[in-house]
Amino acid sequence: MTMKKRSLIVVLVTLSILLIATPFFNSNTTIATTSQPLKSFEEKAALVSIHVKDRTELDKLVEAGFDLTEHVHQHEDGTYDVDAIVTPSELKKIRNQGFEFETVYTKAEAEQRIAERKSQVKKLDQATSSEDSITILRANFFENYSGTFLYVEAKTSAGAASNVALTATWDAGKGTEIGSGGEATLRRVEDYGEYLYHQLLLPIEEIPHQIKIESNQGGTSTATISEWLGEDKPDPDKPHYVSDFVDHYMDSTEITERIESLAEEFPELAEVIELPNQSNGYRRKAQALLGDNTNDSVVVTSNDWGHEGGNDISISLEKPEEEQAELSLHIDGQEIVVSLATDENGNVSSTASDVITLLNQEANELVSADTFRGAEGDGIVTPESSVQLDDNLDAPDSISRDPFTVKALRIGKHRDGSKTGVFAYSQEHAREWVTPLVSIETAERLLRNYAHDPETRKYVDNLDIFIVPTVNPDGAHFSMYDYNWQRKNMTNHCVDTDFSDPLAQDYWGVDLNRNHSVGSVHDGYIGASTNCTSAVYAGPEEVSEPEAQNLIWLAEQNPNIKFAMNIHSYGGYFMWPPGAYTENRETLPRPTAGEEAYFWQASETILDEIRDYRGTVILPSRTGPIPDVLYSAAGNSADALWYDYGIYAWDFEVGADIWNEEQGRWQSVGFQPPFEEGHAEAMEFANGMNGLFDVAYQYAKDKKPPKSKATPGKGTYDEPVEVSFDSSEPATIYYTLDGSKPTFESDKIQIKDTREGAETLMIEETTTIHWFAMDAAGNVEKHYNPDGNGNNYNKAKITIK
Ligand SMILES: [Zn+2]
């Protein structure tokens, strides 16, 4: 496994563990109280694993607004390792607080990923730069004990790219039309990463005469089908299923193009929905930071976006030759020339704040200026010649700087709202590069297996599937081209704060999985911050961000959506609401016992599918309601979907730990693992999505009411009794104990406690229990109508002597 190559710098600190009294803010986001060199604010972050002794300490890290990953490993002794992104100076603080930690993943490794990706993209561009040519290597039929089979091998000149798809159509015998016999996508065959050919093996009814292979790159070829005469016939027992459509980490521009081309290729089955709220855009104001120390430095920011002229502005601080010169400024085209004041000896006497005042008065058509991090600005400035303002964005010009239209791919034979909706969305967090691959792989599998795979056809014909592969395109571009640890979007809400300087730019943005309105930090829930530089910044208000508004819009527009999967990385978790708690660990309302049972039951189907790919087991300790297995995430999107829209909303954390043979322990995979690992994660969690489609399909078909039973039932008892309810399937029990008719307003059977089963009712005196059960699909026991006049609910009189 490639994981072995990872260099582990193990730094163990054995101080006694202290509680964290002050938040760990990055040196990059601290106020300049004394004059310090600007250099000390330039630090490269790394991913480290911090050892914490218990849940309370973990919550303190969460409350401190620390940049925690979604990976928390609990040891058998009850202690935890939590991965976090930290700078060297933060590490120092962690060490001083007595925490143990180790560096897992450094910036250098991320750079390696980017280099890998670049060379792969180049290879793919070459492969797909022109129409491909197709060679049909074999086109045979054969018969065996179980039927007649079609076997085809074809090779495309663009085979290096795994998004190149070959589709076969064939006739139903000589003289019939091509296509009348059937249609299927060929499966790509590789050996040690090298493309060999595409292949097809399917049972057929009629023996075809001619076959035609077409590529989505334009190539086409036909052949006559002959009988397989040799021995060694392919094994027809494996159903033909095509998968594996991702071969490199993709940026949001590529991902969006991919779903567009899929919709174009499969107009009958898919369409693109443009979400109404454009992102702010992969863009920044151009800035310059003049000076060497916090007190003598000047932060200059362009009025225009960098790409719209800000990057053309430059600024000079000139020292005049004369003594007792006055501070003055003139603008020469796009160059701002400040002539500094001098004293009687001819030395510069202008302070940073003098220069700032002047810039704000006389150059305000081009720029604004400020001190660094709230410094006094009373230091004397240093002359500088022609410093260019820069937006510091390194993506190639092919990445648009304009606001981005986030798109959903809607897949289904009937996309009219009549079918049960499933909503999958990924990359709320920019740095989670594997997650959009899960979405793309899922979409391709649905579309390319539709023609010949009955399972897939079942999903596409009966469900209405919405996939948003990249919720946060601006952040994703920034993560791929500028700062790989970027988690948030790119909207800068620090503009009028002390953190508006360019050294804080990696800390701007809103955490899109903390910006929602349910269980928000603004309502007192923890795991989000109101500080604009925090990794879990919730935004200036609830649902302030266009990217978050898009998800809500989609749920609102499509009330048929009943299931959602919020795809994150890493850690190998499978979770559901509630997702947030207050500092006293009061969670949002727990689902009822019946709903909780349904979440668990569905999880089994989904986790089984994941395991099928390479044996990855999502641990029971990482499956369950979020507060039970991870940490509070105030204002997350799954909670918004569940509590406001009644959608069964899960969170995937793809990327389960990998067993490290050499070290004899589990090791985390990180946000941007070597592609080989990222690819495997995409494959197994795309499997998991099929599990979700299966759950949704069963739901859609479920018209059968549940049956329930109270134990002990009616009767006469000597002592108080504890009554429990069983149902034929996961179902919510609504009940009354006062003889009234049970309705949807009645009490519901809840779960007893964290990770426990359903509560029981303690009956101490003679009582008649009235109740009914309702399953996840909304079927009510005995077709009882709780809003009507009927009385066909369950009754049990418990007489206590
Ligand atoms: Zn995430």
mmCIF file of N, CA, C and O in Angstrom, residues 661-740:
data_model
loop_
_atom_site.group_PDB
_atom_site.id
_atom_site.type_symbol
_atom_site.label_atom_id
_atom_site.label_comp_id
_atom_site.label_asym_id
_atom_site.label_seq_id
_atom_site.Cartn_x
_atom_site.Cartn_y
_atom_site.Cartn_z
ATOM 1 N N GLU A 661 0.891 -2.055 8.044
ATOM 2 C CA GLU A 661 1.563 -3.325 8.350
ATOM 3 C C GLU A 661 2.819 -3.068 9.193
ATOM 4 O O GLU A 661 2.994 -3.630 10.263
ATOM 5 N N GLU A 662 3.680 -2.203 8.671
ATOM 6 C CA GLU A 662 4.981 -1.966 9.306
ATOM 7 C C GLU A 662 4.860 -1.487 10.740
ATOM 8 O O GLU A 662 5.592 -1.925 11.613
ATOM 9 N N GLN A 663 3.924 -0.548 10.931
ATOM 10 C CA GLN A 663 3.819 0.037 12.266
ATOM 11 C C GLN A 663 2.792 -0.674 13.139
ATOM 12 O O GLN A 663 2.641 -0.344 14.313
ATOM 13 N N GLY A 664 2.060 -1.594 12.508
ATOM 14 C CA GLY A 664 1.091 -2.352 13.284
ATOM 15 C C GLY A 664 -0.016 -1.508 13.877
ATOM 16 O O GLY A 664 -0.400 -1.691 15.027
ATOM 17 N N ARG A 665 -0.515 -0.564 13.094
ATOM 18 C CA ARG A 665 -1.616 0.253 13.601
ATOM 19 C C ARG A 665 -2.386 0.894 12.443
ATOM 20 O O ARG A 665 -1.941 0.915 11.308
ATOM 21 N N TRP A 666 -3.553 1.402 12.799
ATOM 22 C CA TRP A 666 -4.380 2.080 11.812
ATOM 23 C C TRP A 666 -3.822 3.467 11.539
ATOM 24 O O TRP A 666 -3.354 4.136 12.437
ATOM 25 N N GLN A 667 -3.893 3.854 10.296
ATOM 26 C CA GLN A 667 -3.371 5.150 9.939
ATOM 27 C C GLN A 667 -4.381 5.912 9.090
ATOM 28 O O GLN A 667 -5.028 5.329 8.221
ATOM 29 N N SER A 668 -4.493 7.210 9.345
ATOM 30 C CA SER A 668 -5.488 7.988 8.601
ATOM 31 C C SER A 668 -4.978 8.302 7.190
ATOM 32 O O SER A 668 -3.781 8.321 6.939
ATOM 33 N N VAL A 669 -5.918 8.540 6.289
ATOM 34 C CA VAL A 669 -5.560 8.686 4.873
ATOM 35 C C VAL A 669 -5.371 10.134 4.421
ATOM 36 O O VAL A 669 -4.763 10.389 3.391
ATOM 37 N N GLY A 670 -5.924 11.085 5.164
ATOM 38 C CA GLY A 670 -5.746 12.488 4.794
ATOM 39 C C GLY A 670 -6.740 12.948 3.740
ATOM 40 O O GLY A 670 -7.527 12.172 3.210
ATOM 41 N N PHE A 671 -6.697 14.253 3.472
ATOM 42 C CA PHE A 671 -7.635 14.857 2.523
ATOM 43 C C PHE A 671 -7.263 14.583 1.081
ATOM 44 O O PHE A 671 -8.119 14.561 0.218
ATOM 45 N N GLN A 672 -5.972 14.462 0.813
ATOM 46 C CA GLN A 672 -5.523 14.321 -0.570
ATOM 47 C C GLN A 672 -4.534 13.163 -0.637
ATOM 48 O O GLN A 672 -3.337 13.354 -0.824
ATOM 49 N N PRO A 673 -5.043 11.958 -0.435
ATOM 50 C CA PRO A 673 -4.141 10.813 -0.465
ATOM 51 C C PRO A 673 -3.589 10.608 -1.881
ATOM 52 O O PRO A 673 -4.132 11.174 -2.829
ATOM 53 N N PRO A 674 -2.531 9.814 -2.011
ATOM 54 C CA PRO A 674 -2.064 9.464 -3.357
ATOM 55 C C PRO A 674 -3.266 9.004 -4.182
ATOM 56 O O PRO A 674 -4.169 8.359 -3.638
ATOM 57 N N PHE A 675 -3.268 9.309 -5.462
ATOM 58 C CA PHE A 675 -4.487 9.073 -6.234
ATOM 59 C C PHE A 675 -4.976 7.633 -6.167
ATOM 60 O O PHE A 675 -6.173 7.368 -6.146
ATOM 61 N N GLU A 676 -4.057 6.711 -6.128
ATOM 62 C CA GLU A 676 -4.426 5.291 -6.055
ATOM 63 C C GLU A 676 -5.404 5.041 -4.900
ATOM 64 O O GLU A 676 -6.407 4.339 -5.039
ATOM 65 N N GLU A 677 -5.115 5.644 -3.748
ATOM 66 C CA GLU A 677 -5.988 5.503 -2.593
ATOM 67 C C GLU A 677 -7.274 6.311 -2.798
ATOM 68 O O GLU A 677 -8.375 5.822 -2.520
ATOM 69 N N GLY A 678 -7.137 7.540 -3.290
ATOM 70 C CA GLY A 678 -8.313 8.385 -3.516
ATOM 71 C C GLY A 678 -9.290 7.702 -4.476
ATOM 72 O O GLY A 678 -10.507 7.737 -4.285
ATOM 73 N N HIS A 679 -8.742 7.058 -5.469
ATOM 74 C CA HIS A 679 -9.534 6.340 -6.456
ATOM 75 C C HIS A 679 -10.321 5.196 -5.801
ATOM 76 O O HIS A 679 -11.515 5.042 -6.018
ATOM 77 N N ALA A 680 -9.627 4.438 -4.966
ATOM 78 C CA ALA A 680 -10.292 3.319 -4.288
ATOM 79 C C ALA A 680 -11.418 3.832 -3.381
ATOM 80 O O ALA A 680 -12.495 3.234 -3.304
ATOM 81 N N GLU A 681 -11.182 4.956 -2.731
ATOM 82 C CA GLU A 681 -12.226 5.549 -1.878
ATOM 83 C C GLU A 681 -13.442 5.946 -2.717
ATOM 84 O O GLU A 681 -14.587 5.735 -2.328
ATOM 85 N N ALA A 682 -13.155 6.529 -3.886
ATOM 86 C CA ALA A 682 -14.260 6.942 -4.766
ATOM 87 C C ALA A 682 -15.068 5.721 -5.203
ATOM 88 O O ALA A 682 -16.301 5.745 -5.226
ATOM 89 N N MET A 683 -14.376 4.629 -5.517
ATOM 90 C CA MET A 683 -15.062 3.422 -5.979
ATOM 91 C C MET A 683 -15.937 2.841 -4.867
ATOM 92 O O MET A 683 -17.092 2.511 -5.075
ATOM 93 N N GLU A 684 -15.368 2.719 -3.664
ATOM 94 C CA GLU A 684 -16.142 2.047 -2.616
ATOM 95 C C GLU A 684 -17.326 2.894 -2.140
ATOM 96 O O GLU A 684 -18.381 2.362 -1.835
ATOM 97 N N PHE A 685 -17.148 4.220 -2.111
ATOM 98 C CA PHE A 685 -18.271 5.039 -1.654
ATOM 99 C C PHE A 685 -19.304 5.257 -2.765
ATOM 100 O O PHE A 685 -20.472 5.523 -2.472
ATOM 101 N N ALA A 686 -18.887 5.114 -4.020
ATOM 102 C CA ALA A 686 -19.886 5.085 -5.104
ATOM 103 C C ALA A 686 -20.719 3.807 -4.953
ATOM 104 O O ALA A 686 -21.929 3.817 -5.178
ATOM 105 N N ASN A 687 -20.082 2.742 -4.528
ATOM 106 C CA ASN A 687 -20.833 1.534 -4.171
ATOM 107 C C ASN A 687 -21.851 1.862 -3.083
ATOM 108 O O ASN A 687 -23.003 1.438 -3.131
ATOM 109 N N GLY A 688 -21.391 2.588 -2.094
ATOM 110 C CA GLY A 688 -22.267 2.978 -0.987
ATOM 111 C C GLY A 688 -23.474 3.765 -1.483
ATOM 112 O O GLY A 688 -24.587 3.612 -0.977
ATOM 113 N N MET A 689 -23.250 4.592 -2.494
ATOM 114 C CA MET A 689 -24.368 5.357 -3.062
ATOM 115 C C MET A 689 -25.393 4.414 -3.685
ATOM 116 O O MET A 689 -26.592 4.655 -3.599
ATOM 117 N N ASN A 690 -24.924 3.352 -4.295
ATOM 118 C CA ASN A 690 -25.864 2.360 -4.813
ATOM 119 C C ASN A 690 -26.698 1.775 -3.679
ATOM 120 O O ASN A 690 -27.883 1.500 -3.843
ATOM 121 N N GLY A 691 -26.047 1.588 -2.529
ATOM 122 C CA GLY A 691 -26.780 1.124 -1.346
ATOM 123 C C GLY A 691 -27.882 2.109 -0.984
ATOM 124 O O GLY A 691 -29.016 1.717 -0.678
ATOM 125 N N LEU A 692 -27.553 3.394 -1.044
ATOM 126 C CA LEU A 692 -28.561 4.419 -0.730
ATOM 127 C C LEU A 692 -29.708 4.372 -1.751
ATOM 128 O O LEU A 692 -30.878 4.490 -1.382
ATOM 129 N N PHE A 693 -29.359 4.170 -3.030
ATOM 130 C CA PHE A 693 -30.417 4.089 -4.039
ATOM 131 C C PHE A 693 -31.322 2.889 -3.759
ATOM 132 O O PHE A 693 -32.524 2.945 -3.964
ATOM 133 N N ASP A 694 -30.711 1.834 -3.276
ATOM 134 C CA ASP A 694 -31.505 0.661 -2.951
ATOM 135 C C ASP A 694 -32.473 0.967 -1.809
ATOM 136 O O ASP A 694 -33.646 0.609 -1.859
ATOM 137 N N VAL A 695 -31.962 1.664 -0.795
ATOM 138 C CA VAL A 695 -32.797 2.065 0.338
ATOM 139 C C VAL A 695 -33.960 2.929 -0.169
ATOM 140 O O VAL A 695 -35.115 2.730 0.202
ATOM 141 N N ALA A 696 -33.643 3.886 -1.043
ATOM 142 C CA ALA A 696 -34.668 4.794 -1.556
ATOM 143 C C ALA A 696 -35.684 4.034 -2.420
ATOM 144 O O ALA A 696 -36.890 4.308 -2.376
ATOM 145 N N TYR A 697 -35.181 3.067 -3.174
ATOM 146 C CA TYR A 697 -36.072 2.270 -4.017
ATOM 147 C C TYR A 697 -37.055 1.474 -3.149
ATOM 148 O O TYR A 697 -38.255 1.430 -3.403
ATOM 149 N N GLN A 698 -36.531 0.838 -2.097
ATOM 150 C CA GLN A 698 -37.395 0.075 -1.188
ATOM 151 C C GLN A 698 -38.451 0.988 -0.563
ATOM 152 O O GLN A 698 -39.613 0.610 -0.409
ATOM 153 N N TYR A 699 -38.016 2.171 -0.215
ATOM 154 C CA TYR A 699 -38.916 3.168 0.370
ATOM 155 C C TYR A 699 -40.025 3.503 -0.622
ATOM 156 O O TYR A 699 -41.205 3.533 -0.287
ATOM 157 N N ALA A 700 -39.604 3.746 -1.874
ATOM 158 C CA ALA A 700 -40.576 4.139 -2.896
ATOM 159 C C ALA A 700 -41.619 3.047 -3.115
ATOM 160 O O ALA A 700 -42.776 3.322 -3.394
ATOM 161 N N LYS A 701 -41.171 1.792 -2.976
ATOM 162 C CA LYS A 701 -42.075 0.662 -3.243
ATOM 163 C C LYS A 701 -42.882 0.265 -2.002
ATOM 164 O O LYS A 701 -43.764 -0.573 -2.093
ATOM 165 N N ASP A 702 -42.509 0.819 -0.867
ATOM 166 C CA ASP A 702 -43.121 0.374 0.387
ATOM 167 C C ASP A 702 -44.530 0.940 0.550
ATOM 168 O O ASP A 702 -44.715 2.119 0.827
ATOM 169 N N LYS A 703 -45.506 0.087 0.361
ATOM 170 C CA LYS A 703 -46.898 0.524 0.542
ATOM 171 C C LYS A 703 -47.527 -0.262 1.695
ATOM 172 O O LYS A 703 -48.715 -0.186 1.944
ATOM 173 N N LYS A 704 -46.713 -1.056 2.331
ATOM 174 C CA LYS A 704 -47.248 -1.969 3.334
ATOM 175 C C LYS A 704 -47.172 -1.344 4.720
ATOM 176 O O LYS A 704 -46.090 -0.967 5.176
ATOM 177 N N PRO A 705 -48.299 -1.237 5.401
ATOM 178 C CA PRO A 705 -48.272 -0.643 6.740
ATOM 179 C C PRO A 705 -47.536 -1.546 7.725
ATOM 180 O O PRO A 705 -47.554 -2.763 7.566
ATOM 181 N N PRO A 706 -46.934 -0.955 8.719
ATOM 182 C CA PRO A 706 -46.255 -1.756 9.729
ATOM 183 C C PRO A 706 -47.281 -2.370 10.689
ATOM 184 O O PRO A 706 -48.429 -1.940 10.735
ATOM 185 N N LYS A 707 -46.838 -3.362 11.409
ATOM 186 C CA LYS A 707 -47.673 -3.926 12.473
ATOM 187 C C LYS A 707 -46.903 -3.763 13.767
ATOM 188 O O LYS A 707 -45.683 -3.906 13.778
ATOM 189 N N SER A 708 -47.623 -3.476 14.856
ATOM 190 C CA SER A 708 -46.899 -3.319 16.120
ATOM 191 C C SER A 708 -47.602 -4.059 17.246
ATOM 192 O O SER A 708 -48.773 -4.425 17.147
ATOM 193 N N LYS A 709 -46.854 -4.249 18.272
ATOM 194 C CA LYS A 709 -47.342 -5.055 19.387
ATOM 195 C C LYS A 709 -46.768 -4.485 20.681
ATOM 196 O O LYS A 709 -45.610 -4.070 20.714
ATOM 197 N N ALA A 710 -47.630 -4.453 21.721
ATOM 198 C CA ALA A 710 -47.146 -4.001 23.030
ATOM 199 C C ALA A 710 -46.915 -5.219 23.909
ATOM 200 O O ALA A 710 -47.721 -6.151 23.902
ATOM 201 N N THR A 711 -45.798 -5.226 24.639
ATOM 202 C CA THR A 711 -45.508 -6.357 25.531
ATOM 203 C C THR A 711 -45.177 -5.831 26.927
ATOM 204 O O THR A 711 -44.287 -4.981 27.024
ATOM 205 N N PRO A 712 -45.801 -6.287 28.007
ATOM 206 C CA PRO A 712 -46.950 -7.189 27.945
ATOM 207 C C PRO A 712 -48.176 -6.446 27.422
ATOM 208 O O PRO A 712 -48.248 -5.231 27.542
ATOM 209 N N GLY A 713 -49.107 -7.190 26.874
ATOM 210 C CA GLY A 713 -50.301 -6.570 26.308
ATOM 211 C C GLY A 713 -51.366 -6.398 27.374
ATOM 212 O O GLY A 713 -51.078 -6.383 28.575
ATOM 213 N N LYS A 714 -52.622 -6.283 26.885
ATOM 214 C CA LYS A 714 -53.717 -6.056 27.841
ATOM 215 C C LYS A 714 -53.791 -7.197 28.845
ATOM 216 O O LYS A 714 -53.417 -8.338 28.551
ATOM 217 N N GLY A 715 -54.270 -6.854 30.026
ATOM 218 C CA GLY A 715 -54.357 -7.878 31.056
ATOM 219 C C GLY A 715 -54.353 -7.250 32.429
ATOM 220 O O GLY A 715 -54.320 -6.029 32.575
ATOM 221 N N THR A 716 -54.371 -8.102 33.416
ATOM 222 C CA THR A 716 -54.407 -7.651 34.804
ATOM 223 C C THR A 716 -53.103 -8.076 35.470
ATOM 224 O O THR A 716 -52.676 -9.222 35.330
ATOM 225 N N TYR A 717 -52.469 -7.137 36.122
ATOM 226 C CA TYR A 717 -51.139 -7.412 36.695
ATOM 227 C C TYR A 717 -51.119 -7.025 38.166
ATOM 228 O O TYR A 717 -51.798 -6.087 38.585
ATOM 229 N N ASP A 718 -50.311 -7.741 38.932
ATOM 230 C CA ASP A 718 -50.207 -7.488 40.374
ATOM 231 C C ASP A 718 -49.366 -6.259 40.669
ATOM 232 O O ASP A 718 -49.539 -5.591 41.681
ATOM 233 N N GLU A 719 -48.432 -6.007 39.778
ATOM 234 C CA GLU A 719 -47.451 -4.941 40.028
ATOM 235 C C GLU A 719 -47.388 -4.021 38.811
ATOM 236 O O GLU A 719 -47.849 -4.396 37.733
ATOM 237 N N PRO A 720 -46.780 -2.845 38.958
ATOM 238 C CA PRO A 720 -46.561 -1.989 37.783
ATOM 239 C C PRO A 720 -45.822 -2.769 36.692
ATOM 240 O O PRO A 720 -45.001 -3.641 37.011
ATOM 241 N N VAL A 721 -46.104 -2.477 35.447
ATOM 242 C CA VAL A 721 -45.418 -3.178 34.349
ATOM 243 C C VAL A 721 -44.706 -2.188 33.417
ATOM 244 O O VAL A 721 -45.089 -1.026 33.303
ATOM 245 N N GLU A 722 -43.681 -2.723 32.789
ATOM 246 C CA GLU A 722 -42.909 -1.935 31.836
ATOM 247 C C GLU A 722 -43.318 -2.398 30.447
ATOM 248 O O GLU A 722 -43.095 -3.565 30.112
ATOM 249 N N VAL A 723 -43.933 -1.524 29.707
ATOM 250 C CA VAL A 723 -44.453 -1.920 28.393
ATOM 251 C C VAL A 723 -43.476 -1.492 27.294
ATOM 252 O O VAL A 723 -43.035 -0.346 27.243
ATOM 253 N N SER A 724 -43.141 -2.466 26.454
ATOM 254 C CA SER A 724 -42.292 -2.122 25.311
ATOM 255 C C SER A 724 -43.053 -2.405 24.024
ATOM 256 O O SER A 724 -44.030 -3.158 24.020
ATOM 257 N N PHE A 725 -42.619 -1.798 22.947
ATOM 258 C CA PHE A 725 -43.293 -1.973 21.658
ATOM 259 C C PHE A 725 -42.346 -2.612 20.657
ATOM 260 O O PHE A 725 -41.163 -2.276 20.607
ATOM 261 N N ASP A 726 -42.914 -3.528 19.890
ATOM 262 C CA ASP A 726 -42.164 -4.114 18.781
ATOM 263 C C ASP A 726 -42.929 -3.810 17.511
ATOM 264 O O ASP A 726 -44.153 -3.749 17.529
ATOM 265 N N SER A 727 -42.189 -3.655 16.427
ATOM 266 C CA SER A 727 -42.895 -3.474 15.156
ATOM 267 C C SER A 727 -42.263 -4.336 14.087
ATOM 268 O O SER A 727 -41.099 -4.742 14.198
ATOM 269 N N SER A 728 -43.046 -4.600 13.055
ATOM 270 C CA SER A 728 -42.622 -5.501 11.984
ATOM 271 C C SER A 728 -41.504 -4.898 11.138
ATOM 272 O O SER A 728 -40.839 -5.590 10.402
ATOM 273 N N GLU A 729 -41.324 -3.609 11.211
ATOM 274 C CA GLU A 729 -40.254 -2.890 10.500
ATOM 275 C C GLU A 729 -40.004 -1.614 11.296
ATOM 276 O O GLU A 729 -40.815 -1.258 12.146
ATOM 277 N N PRO A 730 -38.899 -0.905 11.047
ATOM 278 C CA PRO A 730 -38.676 0.331 11.805
ATOM 279 C C PRO A 730 -39.872 1.274 11.654
ATOM 280 O O PRO A 730 -40.281 1.595 10.539
ATOM 281 N N ALA A 731 -40.457 1.654 12.784
ATOM 282 C CA ALA A 731 -41.653 2.492 12.729
ATOM 283 C C ALA A 731 -41.738 3.339 13.996
ATOM 284 O O ALA A 731 -41.283 2.936 15.056
ATOM 285 N N THR A 732 -42.317 4.512 13.844
ATOM 286 C CA THR A 732 -42.512 5.385 14.999
ATOM 287 C C THR A 732 -43.853 5.047 15.651
ATOM 288 O O THR A 732 -44.871 4.906 14.959
ATOM 289 N N ILE A 733 -43.831 4.900 16.959
ATOM 290 C CA ILE A 733 -45.056 4.607 17.717
ATOM 291 C C ILE A 733 -45.578 5.918 18.311
ATOM 292 O O ILE A 733 -44.864 6.605 19.045
ATOM 293 N N TYR A 734 -46.798 6.270 17.967
ATOM 294 C CA TYR A 734 -47.482 7.434 18.550
ATOM 295 C C TYR A 734 -48.463 6.870 19.569
ATOM 296 O O TYR A 734 -49.235 5.960 19.246
ATOM 297 N N TYR A 735 -48.492 7.422 20.776
ATOM 298 C CA TYR A 735 -49.360 6.806 21.788
ATOM 299 C C TYR A 735 -49.984 7.847 22.716
ATOM 300 O O TYR A 735 -49.488 8.968 22.854
ATOM 301 N N THR A 736 -51.083 7.419 23.349
ATOM 302 C CA THR A 736 -51.661 8.219 24.442
ATOM 303 C C THR A 736 -51.906 7.283 25.622
ATOM 304 O O THR A 736 -52.060 6.071 25.449
ATOM 305 N N LEU A 737 -51.945 7.871 26.820
ATOM 306 C CA LEU A 737 -52.201 7.082 28.028
ATOM 307 C C LEU A 737 -53.433 7.606 28.753
ATOM 308 O O LEU A 737 -53.805 7.105 29.808
ATOM 309 N N ASP A 738 -54.088 8.620 28.172
ATOM 310 C CA ASP A 738 -55.231 9.237 28.871
ATOM 311 C C ASP A 738 -56.553 8.872 28.219
ATOM 312 O O ASP A 738 -57.560 9.515 28.424
ATOM 313 N N GLY A 739 -56.518 7.833 27.403
ATOM 314 C CA GLY A 739 -57.753 7.373 26.788
ATOM 315 C C GLY A 739 -58.113 8.120 25.517
ATOM 316 O O GLY A 739 -59.079 7.793 24.846
ATOM 317 N N SER A 740 -57.324 9.132 25.162
ATOM 318 C CA SER A 740 -57.668 9.880 23.952
ATOM 319 C C SER A 740 -57.134 9.170 22.719
ATOM 320 O O SER A 740 -56.319 8.246 22.794
#
